[in-house]
Amino acid sequence: MRIGIIGAGAIGGTLAHRLAKRGHQVSIANSRGPKSLAALAAEIGATPVSVVDAANIGEIVIVSIPTKAVADLPRDLFANVPSSVVVIDTGNYHPELRDGRIDAIDRGMLDSQWVAHRLGRPVIKVFNNILAKSLVEKGVPRGTTGRIALSVAGDSLDAKATVLRLVDDLGFDPVDGGDLDNSWRQQPGTPAYCRDLEAGALRRALAEADRSRIAEYRAEREARIRRDIASRQHESDKR
């Protein structure tokens, strides 16, 4: 498939590498322009392009950038992109650590609903609840014992079916996470977030999540990340 990726960070860059290795035609873009990605693209077998080209070149477009950066994308980025093109959002909202406060999300709009509103396109939520290390190391053939699963949430059944197949192609059991209104179940801090669960356990974790605790889940996860950063810094200082 032709796949455009906007964002070359931990998840975007890893997906570009894995997808190109699987034989997909991958184009990758970032805010700094194609020249800044020339070395990475050559290494992984992708094509460096502009953000506009990444949005217009693929059958699937993966948006893998910080939530706050979505607001900096061209407002008409998808204006001429056919409706058949699937748009994936891999992002997570981190107000204290990275993104600053986004009023609409703080008032209750879900992360990916806000992204869809900003892009003017429906999105499929996936790859936001797996660490890049697991994405690199834990993809295995279908039927392998202990194969971990990834949840896919979105409103379009056809688009979701395409992404479920892509998840399987990458080496993970695809789990239908429901419509986009259920995407909060895989947001930061929830029982399904970054735990590398098998399909049955992932479905149970998604079901266990409590919508009234969205802000609490997020705050707890951010606090844990801050503790991890402080611990690593402390260990580094001791050396």
Tab-separated table of C-alpha atoms in Angstrom:
chain	number	residue	atom	x	y	z
A	1	MET	CA	0.000	0.000	0.000
A	2	ARG	CA	0.991	3.645	-0.400
A	3	ILE	CA	1.336	5.098	3.091
A	4	GLY	CA	2.124	8.689	4.021
A	5	ILE	CA	3.443	9.371	7.525
A	6	ILE	CA	3.425	12.841	9.065
A	7	GLY	CA	5.860	12.747	11.951
A	8	ALA	CA	9.217	11.012	12.325
A	9	GLY	CA	9.431	10.629	16.087
A	10	ALA	CA	9.462	7.426	18.124
A	11	ILE	CA	6.176	6.036	16.802
A	12	GLY	CA	6.109	7.667	13.355
A	13	GLY	CA	9.702	6.741	12.589
A	14	THR	CA	9.233	3.206	13.875
A	15	LEU	CA	6.088	2.712	11.813
A	16	ALA	CA	7.867	4.028	8.724
A	17	HIS	CA	10.663	1.507	9.245
A	18	ARG	CA	8.368	-1.446	9.942
A	19	LEU	CA	5.957	-0.665	7.111
A	20	ALA	CA	8.706	-0.157	4.542
A	21	LYS	CA	10.238	-3.458	5.631
A	22	ARG	CA	6.857	-5.117	5.003
A	23	GLY	CA	6.950	-3.892	1.397
A	24	HIS	CA	4.664	-0.861	1.646
A	25	GLN	CA	5.522	2.320	-0.280
A	26	VAL	CA	6.215	4.721	2.582
A	27	SER	CA	6.561	8.492	2.320
A	28	ILE	CA	7.574	10.344	5.474
A	29	ALA	CA	7.359	14.042	6.391
A	30	ASN	CA	8.009	16.344	9.311
A	31	SER	CA	7.785	20.056	10.099
A	32	ARG	CA	11.415	20.667	9.092
A	33	GLY	CA	11.068	19.503	5.498
A	34	PRO	CA	12.251	16.580	3.336
A	35	LYS	CA	15.969	17.400	3.514
A	36	SER	CA	15.981	16.828	7.267
A	37	LEU	CA	14.696	13.283	6.681
A	38	ALA	CA	16.978	12.282	3.815
A	39	ALA	CA	19.318	10.117	5.919
A	40	LEU	CA	16.517	8.400	7.846
A	41	ALA	CA	14.497	7.757	4.707
A	42	ALA	CA	17.496	6.247	2.912
A	43	GLU	CA	18.224	4.015	5.885
A	44	ILE	CA	14.704	2.590	6.163
A	45	GLY	CA	13.679	2.578	2.506
A	46	ALA	CA	11.151	5.417	2.632
A	47	THR	CA	10.786	8.593	0.578
A	48	PRO	CA	11.170	11.993	2.285
A	49	VAL	CA	8.411	14.383	1.256
A	50	SER	CA	6.627	17.529	2.397
A	51	VAL	CA	3.718	17.382	4.839
A	52	VAL	CA	1.336	18.282	2.005
A	53	ASP	CA	2.701	15.496	-0.189
A	54	ALA	CA	2.475	12.970	2.660
A	55	ALA	CA	-1.215	13.769	3.043
A	56	ASN	CA	-1.892	13.462	-0.673
A	57	ILE	CA	0.281	10.541	-1.676
A	58	GLY	CA	-1.145	7.610	0.212
A	59	GLU	CA	-4.026	5.222	0.591
A	60	ILE	CA	-3.356	5.581	4.309
A	61	VAL	CA	-2.068	8.715	6.035
A	62	ILE	CA	-0.644	8.352	9.546
A	63	VAL	CA	-0.529	11.504	11.680
A	64	SER	CA	2.034	10.844	14.403
A	65	ILE	CA	2.879	14.192	15.970
A	66	PRO	CA	2.339	15.838	19.383
A	67	THR	CA	-1.282	16.833	19.880
A	68	LYS	CA	-0.393	20.526	20.069
A	69	ALA	CA	1.340	20.296	16.672
A	70	VAL	CA	-1.886	19.241	14.950
A	71	ALA	CA	-3.041	22.847	15.249
A	72	ASP	CA	0.009	23.931	13.221
A	73	LEU	CA	-0.818	21.742	10.215
A	74	PRO	CA	-2.336	23.538	7.208
A	75	ARG	CA	-6.087	23.877	7.774
A	76	ASP	CA	-6.776	22.664	4.227
A	77	LEU	CA	-4.289	19.795	4.392
A	78	PHE	CA	-6.912	17.174	3.536
A	79	ALA	CA	-9.187	19.363	1.430
A	80	ASN	CA	-8.337	17.558	-1.820
A	81	VAL	CA	-7.594	14.136	-0.364
A	82	PRO	CA	-10.156	11.528	-1.512
A	83	SER	CA	-12.597	10.383	1.158
A	84	SER	CA	-11.422	6.805	0.582
A	85	VAL	CA	-8.027	7.635	2.102
A	86	VAL	CA	-7.771	6.377	5.687
A	87	VAL	CA	-6.366	8.847	8.225
A	88	ILE	CA	-4.785	7.407	11.380
A	89	ASP	CA	-4.125	9.344	14.577
A	90	THR	CA	-1.443	7.859	16.851
A	91	GLY	CA	-1.241	10.790	19.253
A	92	ASN	CA	-1.880	11.291	22.955
A	93	TYR	CA	-2.689	14.501	24.795
A	94	HIS	CA	-0.094	15.365	27.463
A	95	PRO	CA	-1.056	18.815	28.820
A	96	GLU	CA	1.537	19.042	31.586
A	97	LEU	CA	4.461	17.331	29.904
A	98	ARG	CA	4.274	18.618	26.337
A	99	ASP	CA	1.105	19.982	24.792
A	100	GLY	CA	-0.082	22.747	27.077
A	101	ARG	CA	-3.772	23.082	27.762
A	102	ILE	CA	-6.281	22.513	24.965
A	103	ASP	CA	-9.589	23.846	26.247
A	104	ALA	CA	-11.856	21.620	24.149
A	105	ILE	CA	-10.159	18.456	25.402
A	106	ASP	CA	-10.113	19.690	28.987
A	107	ARG	CA	-13.851	20.306	28.695
A	108	GLY	CA	-14.449	16.697	27.659
A	109	MET	CA	-13.771	16.281	23.939
A	110	LEU	CA	-11.721	13.153	23.345
A	111	ASP	CA	-8.164	13.495	22.036
A	112	SER	CA	-8.875	11.990	18.630
A	113	GLN	CA	-12.215	13.737	18.242
A	114	TRP	CA	-10.328	17.022	18.618
A	115	VAL	CA	-7.738	15.866	16.077
A	116	ALA	CA	-10.492	14.877	13.625
A	117	HIS	CA	-12.131	18.279	14.092
A	118	ARG	CA	-8.844	20.108	13.446
A	119	LEU	CA	-8.051	18.008	10.369
A	120	GLY	CA	-11.576	18.178	9.029
A	121	ARG	CA	-11.455	14.415	8.460
A	122	PRO	CA	-12.581	11.293	10.319
A	123	VAL	CA	-9.668	9.477	11.950
A	124	ILE	CA	-8.889	5.997	13.180
A	125	LYS	CA	-7.183	5.803	16.580
A	126	VAL	CA	-4.395	3.230	16.818
A	127	PHE	CA	-0.712	2.836	17.767
A	128	ASN	CA	-1.171	5.343	20.614
A	129	ASN	CA	-1.102	2.697	23.345
A	130	ILE	CA	2.083	0.840	22.505
A	131	LEU	CA	5.649	1.869	23.264
A	132	ALA	CA	8.007	2.250	20.314
A	133	LYS	CA	10.254	-0.457	21.776
A	134	SER	CA	7.372	-2.936	21.745
A	135	LEU	CA	6.428	-1.867	18.226
A	136	VAL	CA	9.967	-2.699	17.139
A	137	GLU	CA	10.464	-5.924	19.065
A	138	LYS	CA	7.141	-7.657	19.650
A	139	GLY	CA	5.487	-8.022	16.256
A	140	VAL	CA	5.226	-11.739	15.426
A	141	PRO	CA	3.371	-13.896	12.862
A	142	ARG	CA	-0.339	-14.570	13.303
A	143	GLY	CA	-0.982	-17.570	15.514
A	144	THR	CA	2.183	-17.152	17.585
A	145	THR	CA	1.559	-17.921	21.257
A	146	GLY	CA	1.577	-14.749	23.365
A	147	ARG	CA	1.077	-12.407	20.404
A	148	ILE	CA	0.134	-9.002	21.787
A	149	ALA	CA	-2.867	-7.039	20.569
A	150	LEU	CA	-3.605	-3.457	19.559
A	151	SER	CA	-6.954	-1.712	19.778
A	152	VAL	CA	-8.348	0.127	16.752
A	153	ALA	CA	-11.133	2.681	17.296
A	154	GLY	CA	-13.043	4.606	14.645
A	155	ASP	CA	-16.417	5.340	13.116
A	156	SER	CA	-15.947	4.071	9.549
A	157	LEU	CA	-16.229	0.291	9.358
A	158	ASP	CA	-14.382	0.191	6.019
A	159	ALA	CA	-11.529	2.383	7.248
A	160	LYS	CA	-11.291	0.432	10.477
A	161	ALA	CA	-11.187	-2.859	8.573
A	162	THR	CA	-8.228	-1.550	6.552
A	163	VAL	CA	-6.375	-0.591	9.736
A	164	LEU	CA	-7.183	-3.869	11.473
A	165	ARG	CA	-5.517	-5.662	8.544
A	166	LEU	CA	-2.523	-3.318	8.789
A	167	VAL	CA	-2.113	-4.083	12.499
A	168	ASP	CA	-2.125	-7.802	11.705
A	169	ASP	CA	0.423	-7.267	8.923
A	170	LEU	CA	2.729	-5.571	11.432
A	171	GLY	CA	2.603	-8.585	13.718
A	172	PHE	CA	-0.073	-7.781	16.282
A	173	ASP	CA	-3.534	-9.176	16.936
A	174	PRO	CA	-6.059	-6.512	15.866
A	175	VAL	CA	-8.885	-5.755	18.311
A	176	ASP	CA	-11.902	-3.673	17.316
A	177	GLY	CA	-12.080	-0.988	19.998
A	178	GLY	CA	-15.446	0.372	18.886
A	179	ASP	CA	-16.271	3.787	17.476
A	180	LEU	CA	-14.233	6.932	18.052
A	181	ASP	CA	-16.389	7.795	21.053
A	182	ASN	CA	-14.789	4.759	22.711
A	183	SER	CA	-11.210	5.768	21.870
A	184	TRP	CA	-10.785	7.139	25.414
A	185	ARG	CA	-10.527	3.519	26.549
A	186	GLN	CA	-6.982	3.370	25.100
A	187	GLN	CA	-5.850	6.855	26.124
A	188	PRO	CA	-2.927	7.424	28.564
A	189	GLY	CA	-3.262	5.824	31.976
A	190	THR	CA	-6.193	3.534	31.195
A	191	PRO	CA	-5.962	-0.213	31.913
A	192	ALA	CA	-5.327	-0.824	28.186
A	193	TYR	CA	-2.510	1.698	27.849
A	194	CYS	CA	0.974	0.391	26.964
A	195	ARG	CA	0.652	-2.940	28.761
A	196	ASP	CA	1.413	-5.317	25.841
A	197	LEU	CA	-1.660	-7.471	26.446
A	198	GLU	CA	-2.910	-10.448	24.465
A	199	ALA	CA	-6.248	-10.007	22.700
A	200	GLY	CA	-8.496	-11.367	25.440
A	201	ALA	CA	-6.767	-9.391	28.163
A	202	LEU	CA	-6.861	-6.253	26.028
A	203	ARG	CA	-10.613	-6.565	25.511
A	204	ARG	CA	-11.089	-6.935	29.265
A	205	ALA	CA	-8.873	-3.927	29.936
A	206	LEU	CA	-10.824	-1.788	27.477
A	207	ALA	CA	-14.066	-2.824	29.173
A	208	GLU	CA	-12.692	-2.049	32.657
A	209	ALA	CA	-11.932	1.599	31.892
A	210	ASP	CA	-14.056	4.242	33.635
A	211	ARG	CA	-14.940	7.274	31.515
A	212	SER	CA	-15.351	9.505	34.560
A	213	ARG	CA	-11.638	8.988	35.294
A	214	ILE	CA	-10.196	10.193	31.952
A	215	ALA	CA	-8.475	13.240	33.489
A	216	GLU	CA	-7.327	11.183	36.468
A	217	TYR	CA	-5.877	8.462	34.248
A	218	ARG	CA	-3.975	11.080	32.255
A	219	ALA	CA	-2.657	12.873	35.348
A	220	GLU	CA	-1.489	9.609	36.912
A	221	ARG	CA	0.337	8.637	33.724
A	222	GLU	CA	2.019	12.021	33.435
A	223	ALA	CA	3.101	11.837	37.078
A	224	ARG	CA	4.617	8.409	36.418
A	225	ILE	CA	6.491	9.727	33.381
A	226	ARG	CA	7.852	12.633	35.422
A	227	ARG	CA	9.046	10.205	38.108
A	228	ASP	CA	10.740	8.036	35.488
A	229	ILE	CA	12.481	11.063	33.975
A	230	ALA	CA	13.657	12.233	37.413
A	231	SER	CA	14.922	8.753	38.265
A	232	ARG	CA	16.905	8.499	35.036
A	233	GLN	CA	18.361	11.950	35.606
A	234	HIS	CA	19.316	10.997	39.169
A	235	GLU	CA	21.084	7.862	37.964
A	236	SER	CA	22.866	9.870	35.272
A	237	ASP	CA	24.016	12.465	37.800
A	238	LYS	CA	25.421	9.726	40.050
A	239	ARG	CA	27.691	8.588	37.230
